[in-house]
PDB file of C-alpha atoms in Angstrom:
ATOM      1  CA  UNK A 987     145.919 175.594  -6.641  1.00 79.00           C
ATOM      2  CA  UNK A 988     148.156 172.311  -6.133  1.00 82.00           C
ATOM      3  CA  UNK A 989     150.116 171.360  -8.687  1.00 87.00           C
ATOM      4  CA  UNK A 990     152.863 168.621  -7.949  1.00 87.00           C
ATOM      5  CA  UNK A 991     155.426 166.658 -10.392  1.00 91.00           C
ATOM      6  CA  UNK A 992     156.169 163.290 -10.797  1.00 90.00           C
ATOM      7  CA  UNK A 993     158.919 161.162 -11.854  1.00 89.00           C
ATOM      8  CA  UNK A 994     158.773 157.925 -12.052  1.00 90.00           C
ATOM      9  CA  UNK A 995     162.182 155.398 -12.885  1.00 88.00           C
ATOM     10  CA  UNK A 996     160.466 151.858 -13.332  1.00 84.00           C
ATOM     11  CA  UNK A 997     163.804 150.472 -12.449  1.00 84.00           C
ATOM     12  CA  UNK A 998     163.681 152.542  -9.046  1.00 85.00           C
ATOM     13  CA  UNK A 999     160.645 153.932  -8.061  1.00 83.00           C
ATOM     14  CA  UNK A1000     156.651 153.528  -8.813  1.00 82.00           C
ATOM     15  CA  UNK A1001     153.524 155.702  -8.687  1.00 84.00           C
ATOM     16  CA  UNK A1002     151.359 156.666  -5.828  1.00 86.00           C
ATOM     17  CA  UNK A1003     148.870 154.013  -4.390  1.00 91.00           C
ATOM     18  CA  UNK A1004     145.375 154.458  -4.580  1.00 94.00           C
ATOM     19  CA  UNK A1005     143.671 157.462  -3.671  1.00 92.00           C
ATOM     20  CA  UNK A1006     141.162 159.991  -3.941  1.00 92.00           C
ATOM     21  CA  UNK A1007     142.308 163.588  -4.372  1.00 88.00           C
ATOM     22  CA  UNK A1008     140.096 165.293  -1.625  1.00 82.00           C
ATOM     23  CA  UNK A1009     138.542 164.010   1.168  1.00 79.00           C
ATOM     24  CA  UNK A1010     136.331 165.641   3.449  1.00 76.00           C
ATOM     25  CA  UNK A1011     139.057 166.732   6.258  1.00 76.00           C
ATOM     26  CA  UNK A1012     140.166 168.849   3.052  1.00 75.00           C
ATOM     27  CA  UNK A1013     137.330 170.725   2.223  1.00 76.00           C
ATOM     28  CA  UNK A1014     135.850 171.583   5.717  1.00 75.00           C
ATOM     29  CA  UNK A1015     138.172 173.791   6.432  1.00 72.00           C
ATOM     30  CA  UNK A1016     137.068 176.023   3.401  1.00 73.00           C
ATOM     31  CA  UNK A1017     133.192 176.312   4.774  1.00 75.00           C
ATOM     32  CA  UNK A1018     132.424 173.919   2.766  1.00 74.00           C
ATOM     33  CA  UNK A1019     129.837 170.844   4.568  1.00 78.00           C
ATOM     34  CA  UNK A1020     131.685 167.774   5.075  1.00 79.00           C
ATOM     35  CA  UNK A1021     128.808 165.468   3.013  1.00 83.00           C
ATOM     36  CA  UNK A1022     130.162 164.650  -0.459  1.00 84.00           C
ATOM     37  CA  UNK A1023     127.048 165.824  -2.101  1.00 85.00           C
ATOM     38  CA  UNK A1024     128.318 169.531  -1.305  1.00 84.00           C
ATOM     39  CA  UNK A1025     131.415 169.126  -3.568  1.00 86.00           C
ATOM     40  CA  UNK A1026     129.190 168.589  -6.827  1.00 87.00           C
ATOM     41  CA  UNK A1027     127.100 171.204  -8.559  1.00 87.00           C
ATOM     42  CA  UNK A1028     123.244 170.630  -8.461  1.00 89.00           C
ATOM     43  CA  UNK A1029     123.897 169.499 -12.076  1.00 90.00           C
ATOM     44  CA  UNK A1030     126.235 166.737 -10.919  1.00 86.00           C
ATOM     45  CA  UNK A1031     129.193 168.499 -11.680  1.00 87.00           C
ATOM     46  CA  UNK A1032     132.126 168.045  -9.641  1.00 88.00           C
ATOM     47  CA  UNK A1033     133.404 171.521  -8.033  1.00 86.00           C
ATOM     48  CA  UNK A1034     137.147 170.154  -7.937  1.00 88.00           C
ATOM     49  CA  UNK A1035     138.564 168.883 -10.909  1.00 91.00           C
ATOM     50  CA  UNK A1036     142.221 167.299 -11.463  1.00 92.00           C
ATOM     51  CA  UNK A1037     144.265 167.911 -14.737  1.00 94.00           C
ATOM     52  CA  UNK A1038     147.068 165.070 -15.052  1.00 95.00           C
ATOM     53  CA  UNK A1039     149.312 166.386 -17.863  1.00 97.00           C
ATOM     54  CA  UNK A1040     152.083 163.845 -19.172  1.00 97.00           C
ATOM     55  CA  UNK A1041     155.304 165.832 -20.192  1.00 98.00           C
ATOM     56  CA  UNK A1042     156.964 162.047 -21.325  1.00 96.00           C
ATOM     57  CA  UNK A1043     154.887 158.776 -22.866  1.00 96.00           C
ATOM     58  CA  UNK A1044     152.757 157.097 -19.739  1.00 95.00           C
ATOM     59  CA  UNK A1045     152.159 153.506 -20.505  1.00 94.00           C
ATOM     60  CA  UNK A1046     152.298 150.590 -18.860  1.00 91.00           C
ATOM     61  CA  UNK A1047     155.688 149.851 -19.246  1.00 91.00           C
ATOM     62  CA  UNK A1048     156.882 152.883 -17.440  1.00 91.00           C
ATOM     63  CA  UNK A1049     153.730 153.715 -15.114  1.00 92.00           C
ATOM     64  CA  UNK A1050     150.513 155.151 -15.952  1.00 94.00           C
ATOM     65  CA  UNK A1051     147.434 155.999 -14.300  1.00 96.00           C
ATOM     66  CA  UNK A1052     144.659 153.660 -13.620  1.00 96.00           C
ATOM     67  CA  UNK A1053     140.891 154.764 -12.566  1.00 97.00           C
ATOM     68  CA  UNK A1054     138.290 153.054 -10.770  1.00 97.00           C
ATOM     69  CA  UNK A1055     135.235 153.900 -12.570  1.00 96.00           C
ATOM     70  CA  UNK A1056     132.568 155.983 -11.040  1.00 95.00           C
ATOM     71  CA  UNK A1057     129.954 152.926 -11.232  1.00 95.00           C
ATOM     72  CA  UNK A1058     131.610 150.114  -9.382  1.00 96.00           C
ATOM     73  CA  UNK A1059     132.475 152.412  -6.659  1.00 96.00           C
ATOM     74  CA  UNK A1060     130.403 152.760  -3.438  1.00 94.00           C
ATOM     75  CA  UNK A1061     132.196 155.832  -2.111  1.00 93.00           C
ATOM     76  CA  UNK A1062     132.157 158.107  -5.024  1.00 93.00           C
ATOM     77  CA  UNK A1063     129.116 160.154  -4.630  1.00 89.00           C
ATOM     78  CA  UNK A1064     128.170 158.963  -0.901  1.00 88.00           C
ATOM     79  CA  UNK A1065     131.357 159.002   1.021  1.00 89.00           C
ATOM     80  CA  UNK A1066     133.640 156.782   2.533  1.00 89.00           C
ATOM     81  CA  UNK A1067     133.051 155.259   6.024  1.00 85.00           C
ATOM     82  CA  UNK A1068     135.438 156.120   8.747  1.00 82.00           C
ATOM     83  CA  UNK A1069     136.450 152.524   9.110  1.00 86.00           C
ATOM     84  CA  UNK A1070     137.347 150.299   5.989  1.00 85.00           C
ATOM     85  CA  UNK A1071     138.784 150.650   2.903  1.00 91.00           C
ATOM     86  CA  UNK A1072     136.999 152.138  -0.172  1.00 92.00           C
ATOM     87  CA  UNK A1073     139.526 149.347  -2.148  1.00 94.00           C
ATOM     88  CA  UNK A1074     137.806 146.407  -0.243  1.00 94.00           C
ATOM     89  CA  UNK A1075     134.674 148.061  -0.623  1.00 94.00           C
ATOM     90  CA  UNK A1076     135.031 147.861  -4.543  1.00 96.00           C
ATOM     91  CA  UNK A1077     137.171 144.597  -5.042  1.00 95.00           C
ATOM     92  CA  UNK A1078     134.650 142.377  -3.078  1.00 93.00           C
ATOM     93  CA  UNK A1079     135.642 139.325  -5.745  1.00 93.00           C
ATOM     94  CA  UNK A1080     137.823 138.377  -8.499  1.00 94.00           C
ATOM     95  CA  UNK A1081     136.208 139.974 -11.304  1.00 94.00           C
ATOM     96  CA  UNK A1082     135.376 143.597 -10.000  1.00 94.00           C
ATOM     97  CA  UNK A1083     139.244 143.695 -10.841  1.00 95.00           C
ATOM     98  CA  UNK A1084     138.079 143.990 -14.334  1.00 96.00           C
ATOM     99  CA  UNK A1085     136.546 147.382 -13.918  1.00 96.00           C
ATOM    100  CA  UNK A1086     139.821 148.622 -13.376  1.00 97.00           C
ATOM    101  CA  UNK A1087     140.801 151.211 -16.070  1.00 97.00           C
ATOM    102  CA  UNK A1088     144.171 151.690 -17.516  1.00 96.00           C
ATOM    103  CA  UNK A1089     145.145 155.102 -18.871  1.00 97.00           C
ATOM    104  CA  UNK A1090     148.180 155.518 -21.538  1.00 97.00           C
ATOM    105  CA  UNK A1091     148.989 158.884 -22.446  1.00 98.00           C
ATOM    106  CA  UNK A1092     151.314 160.370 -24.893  1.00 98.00           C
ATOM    107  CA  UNK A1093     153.776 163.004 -24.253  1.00 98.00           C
ATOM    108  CA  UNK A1094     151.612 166.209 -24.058  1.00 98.00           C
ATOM    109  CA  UNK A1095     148.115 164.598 -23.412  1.00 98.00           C
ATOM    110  CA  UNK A1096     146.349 165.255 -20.566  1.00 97.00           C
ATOM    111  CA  UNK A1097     143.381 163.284 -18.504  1.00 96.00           C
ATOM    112  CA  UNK A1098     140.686 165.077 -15.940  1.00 94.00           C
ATOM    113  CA  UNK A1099     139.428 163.469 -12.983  1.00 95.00           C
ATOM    114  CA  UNK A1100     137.458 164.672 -10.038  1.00 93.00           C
ATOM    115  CA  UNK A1101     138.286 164.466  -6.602  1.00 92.00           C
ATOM    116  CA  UNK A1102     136.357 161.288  -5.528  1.00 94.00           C
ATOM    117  CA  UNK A1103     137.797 159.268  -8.663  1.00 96.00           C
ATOM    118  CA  UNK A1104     139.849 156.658  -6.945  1.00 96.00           C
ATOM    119  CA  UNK A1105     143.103 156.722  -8.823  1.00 96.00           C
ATOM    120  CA  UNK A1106     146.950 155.632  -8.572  1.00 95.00           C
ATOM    121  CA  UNK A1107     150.135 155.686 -10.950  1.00 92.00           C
ATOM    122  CA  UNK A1108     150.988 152.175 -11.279  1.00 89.00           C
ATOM    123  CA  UNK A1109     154.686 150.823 -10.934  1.00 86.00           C
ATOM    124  CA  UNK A1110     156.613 150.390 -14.299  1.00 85.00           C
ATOM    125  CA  UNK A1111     158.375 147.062 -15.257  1.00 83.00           C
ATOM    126  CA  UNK A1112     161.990 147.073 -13.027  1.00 83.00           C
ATOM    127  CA  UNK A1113     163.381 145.246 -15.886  1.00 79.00           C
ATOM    128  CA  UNK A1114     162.046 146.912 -19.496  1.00 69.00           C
ATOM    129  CA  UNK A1115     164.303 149.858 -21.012  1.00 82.00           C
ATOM    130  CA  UNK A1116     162.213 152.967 -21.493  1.00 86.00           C
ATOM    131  CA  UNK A1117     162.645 156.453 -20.689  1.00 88.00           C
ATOM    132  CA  UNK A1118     160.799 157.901 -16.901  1.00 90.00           C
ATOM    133  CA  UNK A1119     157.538 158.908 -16.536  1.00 92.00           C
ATOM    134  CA  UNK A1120     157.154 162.357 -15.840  1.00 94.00           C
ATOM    135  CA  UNK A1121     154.199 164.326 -15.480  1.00 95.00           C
ATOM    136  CA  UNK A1122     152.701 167.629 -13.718  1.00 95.00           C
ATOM    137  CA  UNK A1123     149.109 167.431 -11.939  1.00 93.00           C
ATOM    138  CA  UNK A1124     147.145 170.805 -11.344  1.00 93.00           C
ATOM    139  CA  UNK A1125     144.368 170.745  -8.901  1.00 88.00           C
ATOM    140  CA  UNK A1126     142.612 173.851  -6.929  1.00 72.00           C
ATOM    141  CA  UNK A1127     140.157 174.031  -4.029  1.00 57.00           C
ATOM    142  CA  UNK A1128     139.263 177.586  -4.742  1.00 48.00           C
ATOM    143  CA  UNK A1129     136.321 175.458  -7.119  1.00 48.00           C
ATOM    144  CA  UNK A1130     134.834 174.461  -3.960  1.00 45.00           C
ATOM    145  CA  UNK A1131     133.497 177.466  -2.300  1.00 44.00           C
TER     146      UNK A1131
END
């Protein structure tokens, strides 16, 4: 299992950039095929599943996460190629931007995502007055085999 810890000062620091949790370099070396069809369950079911817990408010003001959903984007069930980015692949004009999906969450909430959500912590305003944003992800490729 991975779990790793975040704390993010908006006045110092900011969230990760965009990224998908597992990629196939990560799973091969389990046994497990390198297509991305072989991480999901024959009922579509993803075998590797992140929990994002928030031990402090996650908002906007202090950094929160934002999805891309499943729909808009290319890579999630097919793969990404070797060359390009799955980013350019999604935001192709202006308003794809609007599929982007913002997720507050109170102290103690939690959100799920799978491994081929494309995801990132945003960066918090440098100049507003609110506490960090701290939270704990738990992830596990045991799921996968």
């Amino acid at each position: 299992m991975d779990v790793v810890g975040f704390l993010v000062r908006p006045s110092q620091t900011k969230g990760f950039s965009p990224h998908r949790d597992r990629q196939p370099e990560d799973w091969t070396p389990k046994g497990v095929p390198p297509d991305t069809g072989s991480t999901f369950k024959a009922d579509g079911m993803a075998k590797y599943v992140t929990l994002w817990a928030a031990l402090t408010d996650a908002n906007p003001e202090n950094s929160c996460l934002h999805f891309v959903p499943r729909r808009v984007d290319p890579g999630y069930s097919a793969g990404d190629p070797d060359q390009g980015d799955p980013m350019l692949r999604i935001f192709q004009d202006k308003a794809a931007f609007q599929s982007i999906r913002s997720a507050p969450v109170t102290a103690g909430g939690c959100t799920f995502h799978t491994h081929r959500t494309i995801h990132w912590g945003s960066a918090g305003r440098r100049t507003a007055d609110v506490a960090p944003r701290i939270a704990l992800s738990f992830g596990g490729l045991g799921v996968l085999a």
